[in-house]
Amino acid sequence: MKKNILVIPGDGIGQEVTTWGKAVLEQVATQFGHDFSFDEAIMGHTAIEAMGNPLPDDTLAKAKASDAILFGAIGHIKYDNDPTAKIRPEQGLLKIRKELGLYANLRPILLFDELLDASSLKPEVLRGTDILFFRELTGDVYFGEKKRSEDNNFASDLMNYHRYEVERIAIKAFEAAQARSKRLCSVDKANVLETSRLWREVVQEVAKRYPEVETEHMFIDNAAMQLVKNPKKFDVVLTANLFGDILTDEASQIAGSMGMLASASIGDSTGFFEPIHGSAHDIAGQNKANPLASILSAALMLEIAFGLTEEAKTVTKAVADVLKAGYRTADIADAKTDSKQVLGTKEMGKQVLQVIAQKQEIAN
Ligand code: NAD
């Protein structure tokens, strides 16, 4: 298979972890006989420093021309501490999502048995959890009108949704539920918010087209509680942008660390594959970041963008095998981890590559 992949490492640990997501794609191409070509582009703080723009035109043009994008993370401490900065790294991310029409963010909460103890939740609560989140990505308060009064004493962000925006992501989520365990939970705040009442109405309409799927509606406050009380209760979860942002970070603790979770943003054109974590200033440049979320993002790309299921499984299995062998990065190590098996970013990346290569040898 011939594919053009754009790599956008971004800022901070984005640059460190993306090296390994890309290396895994190269390894898979070699082993499975695919022709993947790679290009690279800048975004976020790195792009502001170089061009004064968090999403340069050249990056956007390359993104539109590619078959899939492997992204790292954006962000820099100087903007976190300066809310008044007019040009900001996250503007690049919001703009590229809008420009590529990436309206659905898929976040699988994949729980490796070996990491049951790395979570702050009890293993017996977690075991068997397998959730697929569908978070709406191009609407909600993030994109509604923003206001600040002249006297600086009032601010507002408008929460809004169009019917078509809810319908198109609901269809994607119901399709996934149909192919999985036929259970879908739509999360909203329909007792208070008009946007949520529209959300629920549309989801109920779409649900009629999928009679085999058991549909449940849950308020966000209840969902946030149920997610840590009994995560196994959920299979496909469908939610709006703001609620999804918060719920999926909460759910990351089920998997043990932000460093373990991958995501796919899809729409009607090029898909965007990225870890759910940010640029992690606290550990950037120290070879401490866990590269597994970027490697699992590469696996998601293989499966969702290219339909290469076998290749994607090989990568996920390699990650599981490395964890089974006892290797950990610092964020997923616990008291039982042998300190000699606590690896840096590069060493963990190399372990995964080695295991993928061994899988080829076994096959031969
Ligand atoms: P973060 O995800 O960067 O970090 C949160 C915590 O998790 C930190 O303690 C960090 O060390 C740890 N962590 C994250 N990824 C890790 C990994 N791969 N391995 C080991 N530990 C990891 O979130 P934050 O601290 O809230 O934000 C830092 C910056 O990232 C901010 O500038 C923010 O705007 C940006 N950000 C960007 C994205 C994105 O690019 N999609 C997402 C979230 C935050």
CSV table of C-alpha atoms and ligand atoms in Angstrom, one decimal:
chain,number,residue,atom,x,y,z
A,1,MET,CA,0.0,0.0,0.0
A,2,LYS,CA,1.3,3.5,-0.9
A,3,LYS,CA,0.6,6.3,1.5
A,4,ASN,CA,1.9,9.8,2.2
A,5,ILE,CA,2.1,10.6,6.0
A,6,LEU,CA,2.7,14.0,7.4
A,7,VAL,CA,4.5,14.1,10.8
A,8,ILE,CA,3.8,17.2,12.9
A,9,PRO,CA,5.9,16.7,16.2
A,10,GLY,CA,4.8,20.1,17.6
A,11,ASP,CA,6.3,21.2,21.0
A,12,GLY,CA,7.9,19.8,24.2
A,13,ILE,CA,7.6,16.0,24.5
A,14,GLY,CA,5.6,16.0,21.2
A,15,GLN,CA,8.9,16.0,19.5
A,16,GLU,CA,10.4,13.2,21.6
A,17,VAL,CA,7.5,10.8,21.4
A,18,THR,CA,6.6,11.3,17.7
A,19,THR,CA,10.0,10.0,16.7
A,20,TRP,CA,8.9,6.6,17.9
A,21,GLY,CA,5.4,6.7,16.4
A,22,LYS,CA,7.1,7.4,13.0
A,23,ALA,CA,9.8,4.8,13.6
A,24,VAL,CA,7.1,2.2,14.2
A,25,LEU,CA,5.3,3.1,10.9
A,26,GLU,CA,8.6,2.8,9.1
A,27,GLN,CA,9.2,-0.6,10.6
A,28,VAL,CA,5.7,-1.8,9.7
A,29,ALA,CA,6.1,-0.5,6.1
A,30,THR,CA,9.4,-2.5,5.8
A,31,GLN,CA,8.0,-5.7,7.3
A,32,PHE,CA,4.6,-5.7,5.6
A,33,GLY,CA,5.8,-4.4,2.2
A,34,HIS,CA,4.1,-1.0,2.2
A,35,ASP,CA,5.4,2.2,0.6
A,36,PHE,CA,4.9,4.9,3.3
A,37,SER,CA,6.6,8.3,2.5
A,38,PHE,CA,7.0,10.9,5.2
A,39,ASP,CA,7.1,14.6,5.2
A,40,GLU,CA,7.4,16.9,8.3
A,41,ALA,CA,5.8,20.3,9.3
A,42,ILE,CA,5.8,22.7,12.2
A,43,MET,CA,2.9,23.8,14.4
A,44,GLY,CA,2.3,25.4,17.8
A,45,HIS,CA,5.0,27.3,19.8
A,46,THR,CA,7.7,26.0,17.4
A,47,ALA,CA,5.8,27.6,14.5
A,48,ILE,CA,5.1,30.8,16.3
A,49,GLU,CA,8.9,31.2,17.0
A,50,ALA,CA,9.8,30.4,13.4
A,51,MET,CA,7.0,32.1,11.5
A,52,GLY,CA,4.9,34.1,13.9
A,53,ASN,CA,2.0,31.8,13.2
A,54,PRO,CA,0.9,28.6,15.1
A,55,LEU,CA,-0.4,27.0,11.9
A,56,PRO,CA,1.7,28.2,8.9
A,57,ASP,CA,0.1,28.0,5.4
A,58,ASP,CA,2.7,25.5,4.3
A,59,THR,CA,1.8,23.1,7.2
A,60,LEU,CA,-1.9,23.3,6.4
A,61,ALA,CA,-1.3,22.7,2.7
A,62,LYS,CA,0.9,19.7,3.4
A,63,ALA,CA,-1.8,18.4,5.9
A,64,LYS,CA,-4.5,18.7,3.2
A,65,ALA,CA,-2.4,16.9,0.7
A,66,SER,CA,-1.4,13.9,3.0
A,67,ASP,CA,-3.2,10.6,3.5
A,68,ALA,CA,-2.9,10.8,7.3
A,69,ILE,CA,-1.2,12.9,9.9
A,70,LEU,CA,0.8,11.8,12.9
A,71,PHE,CA,0.8,14.6,15.5
A,72,GLY,CA,2.7,15.0,18.8
A,73,ALA,CA,1.4,17.9,21.0
A,74,ILE,CA,1.6,21.7,21.2
A,75,GLY,CA,2.0,24.1,24.1
A,76,HIS,CA,4.6,26.1,25.9
A,77,ILE,CA,4.7,27.3,29.5
A,78,LYS,CA,4.9,30.9,28.5
A,79,TYR,CA,1.4,30.9,27.1
A,80,ASP,CA,-0.1,28.9,30.0
A,81,ASN,CA,1.0,31.7,32.4
A,82,ASP,CA,-0.1,34.5,30.0
A,83,PRO,CA,-3.8,34.2,29.2
A,84,THR,CA,-3.7,37.6,27.5
A,85,ALA,CA,-1.3,36.4,24.7
A,86,LYS,CA,-3.1,37.0,21.4
A,87,ILE,CA,-1.1,34.4,19.3
A,88,ARG,CA,-1.2,31.0,21.1
A,89,PRO,CA,-0.1,27.5,20.2
A,90,GLU,CA,-3.5,25.9,20.7
A,91,GLN,CA,-5.0,28.2,17.9
A,92,GLY,CA,-3.0,26.1,15.5
A,93,LEU,CA,-4.6,22.9,16.7
A,94,LEU,CA,-8.2,24.3,16.7
A,95,LYS,CA,-7.7,25.7,13.2
A,96,ILE,CA,-6.3,22.5,11.7
A,97,ARG,CA,-9.2,20.6,13.2
A,98,LYS,CA,-11.7,23.0,11.6
A,99,GLU,CA,-9.8,23.2,8.2
A,100,LEU,CA,-9.7,19.4,7.9
A,101,GLY,CA,-13.3,19.0,9.1
A,102,LEU,CA,-12.1,16.7,11.9
A,103,TYR,CA,-15.4,16.6,13.8
A,104,ALA,CA,-15.1,13.2,15.5
A,105,ASN,CA,-12.4,12.4,18.1
A,106,LEU,CA,-12.1,8.7,18.9
A,107,ARG,CA,-10.4,7.7,22.1
A,108,PRO,CA,-10.2,4.1,22.9
A,109,ILE,CA,-9.6,3.4,26.6
A,110,LEU,CA,-7.5,0.3,26.1
A,111,LEU,CA,-6.5,-1.3,29.4
A,112,PHE,CA,-3.4,-3.5,29.4
A,113,ASP,CA,-3.7,-6.2,32.1
A,114,GLU,CA,0.0,-5.5,33.1
A,115,LEU,CA,-1.0,-1.9,34.0
A,116,LEU,CA,-3.9,-2.7,36.3
A,117,ASP,CA,-1.8,-1.7,39.3
A,118,ALA,CA,-0.6,1.6,37.7
A,119,SER,CA,-4.1,3.1,37.9
A,120,SER,CA,-5.3,4.9,41.0
A,121,LEU,CA,-8.5,2.8,40.8
A,122,LYS,CA,-8.8,-0.8,42.2
A,123,PRO,CA,-7.8,-3.6,39.7
A,124,GLU,CA,-11.1,-5.4,40.4
A,125,VAL,CA,-13.0,-2.3,39.3
A,126,LEU,CA,-10.9,-1.9,36.2
A,127,ARG,CA,-10.4,-5.4,34.9
A,128,GLY,CA,-12.3,-5.9,31.6
A,129,THR,CA,-12.8,-2.2,30.9
A,130,ASP,CA,-12.9,-1.4,27.1
A,131,ILE,CA,-14.4,1.9,26.2
A,132,LEU,CA,-14.5,3.8,22.9
A,133,PHE,CA,-15.2,7.5,23.3
A,134,PHE,CA,-16.6,9.7,20.5
A,135,ARG,CA,-16.1,13.3,21.4
A,136,GLU,CA,-17.5,16.0,19.1
A,137,LEU,CA,-14.6,18.2,18.1
A,138,THR,CA,-15.5,21.2,16.0
A,139,GLY,CA,-18.5,22.8,17.9
A,140,ASP,CA,-19.5,23.7,21.4
A,141,VAL,CA,-18.1,26.6,23.6
A,142,TYR,CA,-14.7,26.2,22.0
A,143,PHE,CA,-15.9,27.7,18.8
A,144,GLY,CA,-18.9,29.8,19.9
A,145,GLU,CA,-18.7,33.6,20.2
A,146,LYS,CA,-16.4,34.9,22.9
A,147,LYS,CA,-16.9,38.2,24.7
A,148,ARG,CA,-15.3,40.3,27.4
A,149,SER,CA,-17.0,43.5,28.6
A,150,GLU,CA,-15.2,46.8,28.3
A,151,ASP,CA,-14.9,47.1,32.1
A,152,ASN,CA,-13.4,43.6,32.2
A,153,ASN,CA,-15.9,42.4,34.7
A,154,PHE,CA,-17.8,40.1,32.5
A,155,ALA,CA,-16.9,37.3,30.1
A,156,SER,CA,-18.9,34.8,28.1
A,157,ASP,CA,-18.4,31.8,25.7
A,158,LEU,CA,-21.3,30.8,23.6
A,159,MET,CA,-22.2,27.1,23.6
A,160,ASN,CA,-23.9,26.2,20.4
A,161,TYR,CA,-24.6,23.2,18.2
A,162,HIS,CA,-26.3,22.7,14.8
A,163,ARG,CA,-28.5,19.6,14.2
A,164,TYR,CA,-26.2,18.3,11.4
A,165,GLU,CA,-23.1,18.5,13.7
A,166,VAL,CA,-24.8,16.2,16.3
A,167,GLU,CA,-26.2,13.9,13.6
A,168,ARG,CA,-22.9,13.2,11.8
A,169,ILE,CA,-20.9,12.2,14.9
A,170,ALA,CA,-23.9,10.2,16.3
A,171,ILE,CA,-23.9,8.2,13.1
A,172,LYS,CA,-20.2,7.4,13.5
A,173,ALA,CA,-20.7,6.4,17.1
A,174,PHE,CA,-23.7,4.2,16.3
A,175,GLU,CA,-21.8,2.5,13.5
A,176,ALA,CA,-19.0,1.7,15.9
A,177,ALA,CA,-21.5,0.5,18.6
A,178,GLN,CA,-23.1,-1.7,16.0
A,179,ALA,CA,-19.7,-3.3,15.2
A,180,ARG,CA,-18.8,-3.7,18.9
A,181,SER,CA,-21.0,-4.8,21.8
A,182,LYS,CA,-24.1,-2.9,20.6
A,183,ARG,CA,-24.2,-0.6,23.6
A,184,LEU,CA,-24.1,3.2,23.3
A,185,CYS,CA,-24.2,5.8,26.1
A,186,SER,CA,-24.9,9.4,25.1
A,187,VAL,CA,-23.7,12.0,27.7
A,188,ASP,CA,-25.3,15.4,28.0
A,189,LYS,CA,-26.8,17.9,30.4
A,190,ALA,CA,-30.3,18.0,28.9
A,191,ASN,CA,-31.9,18.9,32.2
A,192,VAL,CA,-30.3,22.3,32.0
A,193,LEU,CA,-28.8,23.1,28.6
A,194,GLU,CA,-30.7,23.8,25.4
A,195,THR,CA,-27.8,22.6,23.3
A,196,SER,CA,-28.0,19.3,25.2
A,197,ARG,CA,-31.8,19.0,24.6
A,198,LEU,CA,-31.1,19.3,20.9
A,199,TRP,CA,-28.2,16.8,21.3
A,200,ARG,CA,-30.5,14.3,23.0
A,201,GLU,CA,-33.3,14.8,20.4
A,202,VAL,CA,-31.0,14.1,17.5
A,203,VAL,CA,-29.3,11.1,19.1
A,204,GLN,CA,-32.8,9.7,19.8
A,205,GLU,CA,-33.7,10.1,16.1
A,206,VAL,CA,-30.4,8.5,14.9
A,207,ALA,CA,-30.9,5.6,17.4
A,208,LYS,CA,-34.1,4.6,15.6
A,209,ARG,CA,-31.9,3.7,12.6
A,210,TYR,CA,-29.9,1.3,14.8
A,211,PRO,CA,-32.5,-0.8,16.6
A,212,GLU,CA,-30.0,-3.4,17.6
A,213,VAL,CA,-28.0,-0.9,19.6
A,214,GLU,CA,-29.1,-0.4,23.2
A,215,THR,CA,-29.0,3.3,23.8
A,216,GLU,CA,-28.7,5.1,27.1
A,217,HIS,CA,-28.7,8.8,27.9
A,218,MET,CA,-26.8,10.0,30.9
A,219,PHE,CA,-26.2,13.4,32.5
A,220,ILE,CA,-22.5,14.5,32.5
A,221,ASP,CA,-22.3,14.7,36.3
A,222,ASN,CA,-23.6,11.2,36.7
A,223,ALA,CA,-21.3,9.9,33.9
A,224,ALA,CA,-18.2,11.4,35.6
A,225,MET,CA,-19.1,9.6,38.7
A,226,GLN,CA,-20.1,6.2,37.1
A,227,LEU,CA,-16.8,6.2,35.1
A,228,VAL,CA,-14.7,5.8,38.2
A,229,LYS,CA,-17.4,3.8,40.1
A,230,ASN,CA,-18.0,1.1,37.4
A,231,PRO,CA,-16.1,1.8,34.1
A,232,LYS,CA,-17.1,-1.6,32.7
A,233,LYS,CA,-20.7,-0.3,32.4
A,234,PHE,CA,-19.6,1.7,29.4
A,235,ASP,CA,-18.8,0.6,25.8
A,236,VAL,CA,-19.3,3.3,23.2
A,237,VAL,CA,-19.7,6.8,24.8
A,238,LEU,CA,-20.9,9.7,22.7
A,239,THR,CA,-20.5,13.2,23.9
A,240,ALA,CA,-20.1,16.9,23.0
A,241,ASN,CA,-16.8,18.7,22.9
A,242,LEU,CA,-16.5,20.2,26.4
A,243,PHE,CA,-17.9,17.2,28.3
A,244,GLY,CA,-15.8,14.8,26.2
A,245,ASP,CA,-12.6,16.8,26.9
A,246,ILE,CA,-13.1,16.4,30.6
A,247,LEU,CA,-14.5,12.8,30.6
A,248,THR,CA,-11.7,11.4,28.4
A,249,ASP,CA,-8.9,12.9,30.6
A,250,GLU,CA,-10.7,11.4,33.6
A,251,ALA,CA,-10.9,8.1,31.7
A,252,SER,CA,-7.1,8.3,31.0
A,253,GLN,CA,-6.6,7.3,34.7
A,254,ILE,CA,-8.3,4.0,33.9
A,255,ALA,CA,-5.4,3.2,31.6
A,256,GLY,CA,-2.9,4.2,34.2
A,257,SER,CA,-1.3,7.3,32.5
A,258,MET,CA,-1.9,10.0,29.9
A,259,GLY,CA,1.2,8.5,28.3
A,260,MET,CA,-0.7,5.3,27.3
A,261,LEU,CA,-3.7,6.8,25.4
A,262,ALA,CA,-4.0,7.4,21.7
A,263,SER,CA,-6.7,9.2,19.8
A,264,ALA,CA,-7.9,9.6,16.2
A,265,SER,CA,-9.6,12.7,14.9
A,266,ILE,CA,-11.6,12.0,11.8
A,267,GLY,CA,-14.1,13.6,9.5
A,268,ASP,CA,-14.6,13.6,5.8
A,269,SER,CA,-10.9,13.8,4.7
A,270,THR,CA,-7.4,13.4,6.1
A,271,GLY,CA,-7.4,11.8,9.6
A,272,PHE,CA,-5.2,13.1,12.5
A,273,PHE,CA,-3.6,10.7,14.9
A,274,GLU,CA,-2.2,11.9,18.3
A,275,PRO,CA,-1.6,11.0,21.9
A,276,ILE,CA,-4.1,12.6,24.2
A,277,HIS,CA,-1.4,14.2,26.3
A,278,GLY,CA,0.0,17.6,25.9
A,279,SER,CA,3.6,18.9,25.6
A,280,ALA,CA,4.3,18.2,29.3
A,281,HIS,CA,6.8,21.0,30.1
A,282,ASP,CA,7.7,19.4,33.4
A,283,ILE,CA,9.5,16.4,31.7
A,284,ALA,CA,10.2,17.8,28.2
A,285,GLY,CA,13.8,17.3,26.9
A,286,GLN,CA,14.6,14.8,29.6
A,287,ASN,CA,14.1,11.5,27.8
A,288,LYS,CA,11.3,10.7,30.4
A,289,ALA,CA,8.2,10.8,28.2
A,290,ASN,CA,6.3,7.6,27.6
A,291,PRO,CA,6.3,7.1,23.8
A,292,LEU,CA,3.6,4.4,23.9
A,293,ALA,CA,0.6,6.7,23.3
A,294,SER,CA,2.3,8.0,20.1
A,295,ILE,CA,3.1,4.3,19.0
A,296,LEU,CA,-0.5,3.4,19.7
A,297,SER,CA,-1.6,6.5,17.7
A,298,ALA,CA,0.4,5.0,14.8
A,299,ALA,CA,-1.5,1.7,15.3
A,300,LEU,CA,-4.8,3.6,15.1
A,301,MET,CA,-3.7,5.3,11.9
A,302,LEU,CA,-2.9,1.9,10.4
A,303,GLU,CA,-6.3,0.6,11.3
A,304,ILE,CA,-8.6,3.6,10.8
A,305,ALA,CA,-7.0,5.5,8.0
A,306,PHE,CA,-5.5,2.7,6.0
A,307,GLY,CA,-7.7,-0.3,7.1
A,308,LEU,CA,-4.5,-2.3,7.9
A,309,THR,CA,-6.0,-4.3,10.8
A,310,GLU,CA,-3.3,-7.0,10.9
A,311,GLU,CA,-0.5,-4.4,11.0
A,312,ALA,CA,-2.3,-2.4,13.7
A,313,LYS,CA,-2.7,-5.6,15.8
A,314,THR,CA,1.0,-6.3,15.5
A,315,VAL,CA,1.9,-2.9,16.9
A,316,THR,CA,-0.6,-3.2,19.8
A,317,LYS,CA,0.5,-6.7,20.6
A,318,ALA,CA,4.2,-5.5,20.6
A,319,VAL,CA,3.3,-2.9,23.2
A,320,ALA,CA,1.5,-5.5,25.3
A,321,ASP,CA,4.5,-7.8,25.0
A,322,VAL,CA,6.9,-5.1,26.1
A,323,LEU,CA,4.8,-4.4,29.2
A,324,LYS,CA,4.4,-8.1,29.9
A,325,ALA,CA,8.2,-8.4,29.8
A,326,GLY,CA,8.2,-5.9,32.7
A,327,TYR,CA,9.5,-2.8,30.9
A,328,ARG,CA,8.0,0.6,32.0
A,329,THR,CA,8.5,4.3,31.6
A,330,ALA,CA,8.5,6.2,34.9
A,331,ASP,CA,4.9,7.3,34.6
A,332,ILE,CA,3.6,3.7,34.6
A,333,ALA,CA,6.2,2.1,36.9
A,334,ASP,CA,5.1,1.1,40.4
A,335,ALA,CA,6.7,-0.3,43.6
A,336,LYS,CA,6.8,-3.7,42.0
A,337,THR,CA,8.8,-2.6,38.9
A,338,ASP,CA,12.4,-3.7,38.8
A,339,SER,CA,14.3,-0.4,38.6
A,340,LYS,CA,16.5,-1.8,35.8
A,341,GLN,CA,13.4,-2.1,33.7
A,342,VAL,CA,12.4,1.6,34.1
A,343,LEU,CA,13.2,3.0,30.6
A,344,GLY,CA,13.6,6.4,29.0
A,345,THR,CA,11.7,7.5,25.9
A,346,LYS,CA,14.3,6.2,23.5
A,347,GLU,CA,14.9,2.9,25.2
A,348,MET,CA,11.1,2.2,25.4
A,349,GLY,CA,10.8,3.1,21.7
A,350,LYS,CA,13.6,0.7,20.8
A,351,GLN,CA,12.1,-2.1,22.8
A,352,VAL,CA,8.8,-1.9,20.9
A,353,LEU,CA,10.6,-1.8,17.5
A,354,GLN,CA,12.6,-4.8,18.5
A,355,VAL,CA,9.5,-6.8,19.4
A,356,ILE,CA,7.8,-5.9,16.1
A,357,ALA,CA,10.9,-7.0,14.2
A,358,GLN,CA,10.9,-10.4,16.2
A,359,LYS,CA,7.3,-10.9,15.1
A,360,GLN,CA,8.5,-10.9,11.5
A,361,GLU,CA,11.2,-13.4,12.3
A,362,ILE,CA,8.7,-15.8,13.9
A,363,ALA,CA,6.4,-15.4,10.9
A,364,ASN,CA,9.3,-16.3,8.6
B,1,NAD,P1,0.1,17.3,29.8
B,1,NAD,O1,-0.7,16.2,29.2
B,1,NAD,O2,1.1,17.9,28.9
B,1,NAD,O3,0.7,16.8,31.1
B,1,NAD,C1,-0.1,16.4,32.3
B,1,NAD,C2,0.8,15.5,33.2
B,1,NAD,O4,0.9,14.2,32.6
B,1,NAD,C3,2.2,16.0,33.4
B,1,NAD,O5,2.6,15.8,34.7
B,1,NAD,C4,3.1,15.3,32.4
B,1,NAD,O6,4.4,15.1,32.8
B,1,NAD,C5,2.3,13.9,32.4
B,1,NAD,N1,2.4,13.3,31.0
B,1,NAD,C6,1.8,13.7,29.9
B,1,NAD,N2,2.2,13.0,28.9
B,1,NAD,C7,3.1,12.1,29.3
B,1,NAD,C8,3.9,11.1,28.7
B,1,NAD,N3,3.8,10.8,27.4
B,1,NAD,N4,4.7,10.4,29.5
B,1,NAD,C9,4.8,10.7,30.8
B,1,NAD,N5,4.1,11.6,31.5
B,1,NAD,C10,3.3,12.3,30.7
B,1,NAD,O7,-1.0,18.4,30.2
B,1,NAD,P2,-0.7,19.9,30.9
B,1,NAD,O8,0.4,19.8,31.8
B,1,NAD,O9,-2.1,20.3,31.3
B,1,NAD,O10,-0.4,20.8,29.7
B,1,NAD,C11,1.0,21.1,29.2
B,1,NAD,C12,0.9,21.9,27.9
B,1,NAD,O11,0.4,21.0,26.9
B,1,NAD,C13,0.1,23.1,28.0
B,1,NAD,O12,0.7,24.1,27.3
B,1,NAD,C14,-1.2,22.7,27.3
B,1,NAD,O13,-1.9,23.8,26.7
B,1,NAD,C15,-0.7,21.7,26.3
B,1,NAD,N6,-1.7,20.7,25.8
B,1,NAD,C16,-1.7,20.3,24.5
B,1,NAD,C17,-2.5,19.3,24.1
B,1,NAD,C18,-2.4,18.9,22.7
B,1,NAD,O14,-1.5,19.3,22.0
B,1,NAD,N7,-3.3,18.1,22.2
B,1,NAD,C19,-3.3,18.7,25.0
B,1,NAD,C20,-3.3,19.0,26.3
B,1,NAD,C21,-2.5,20.1,26.8
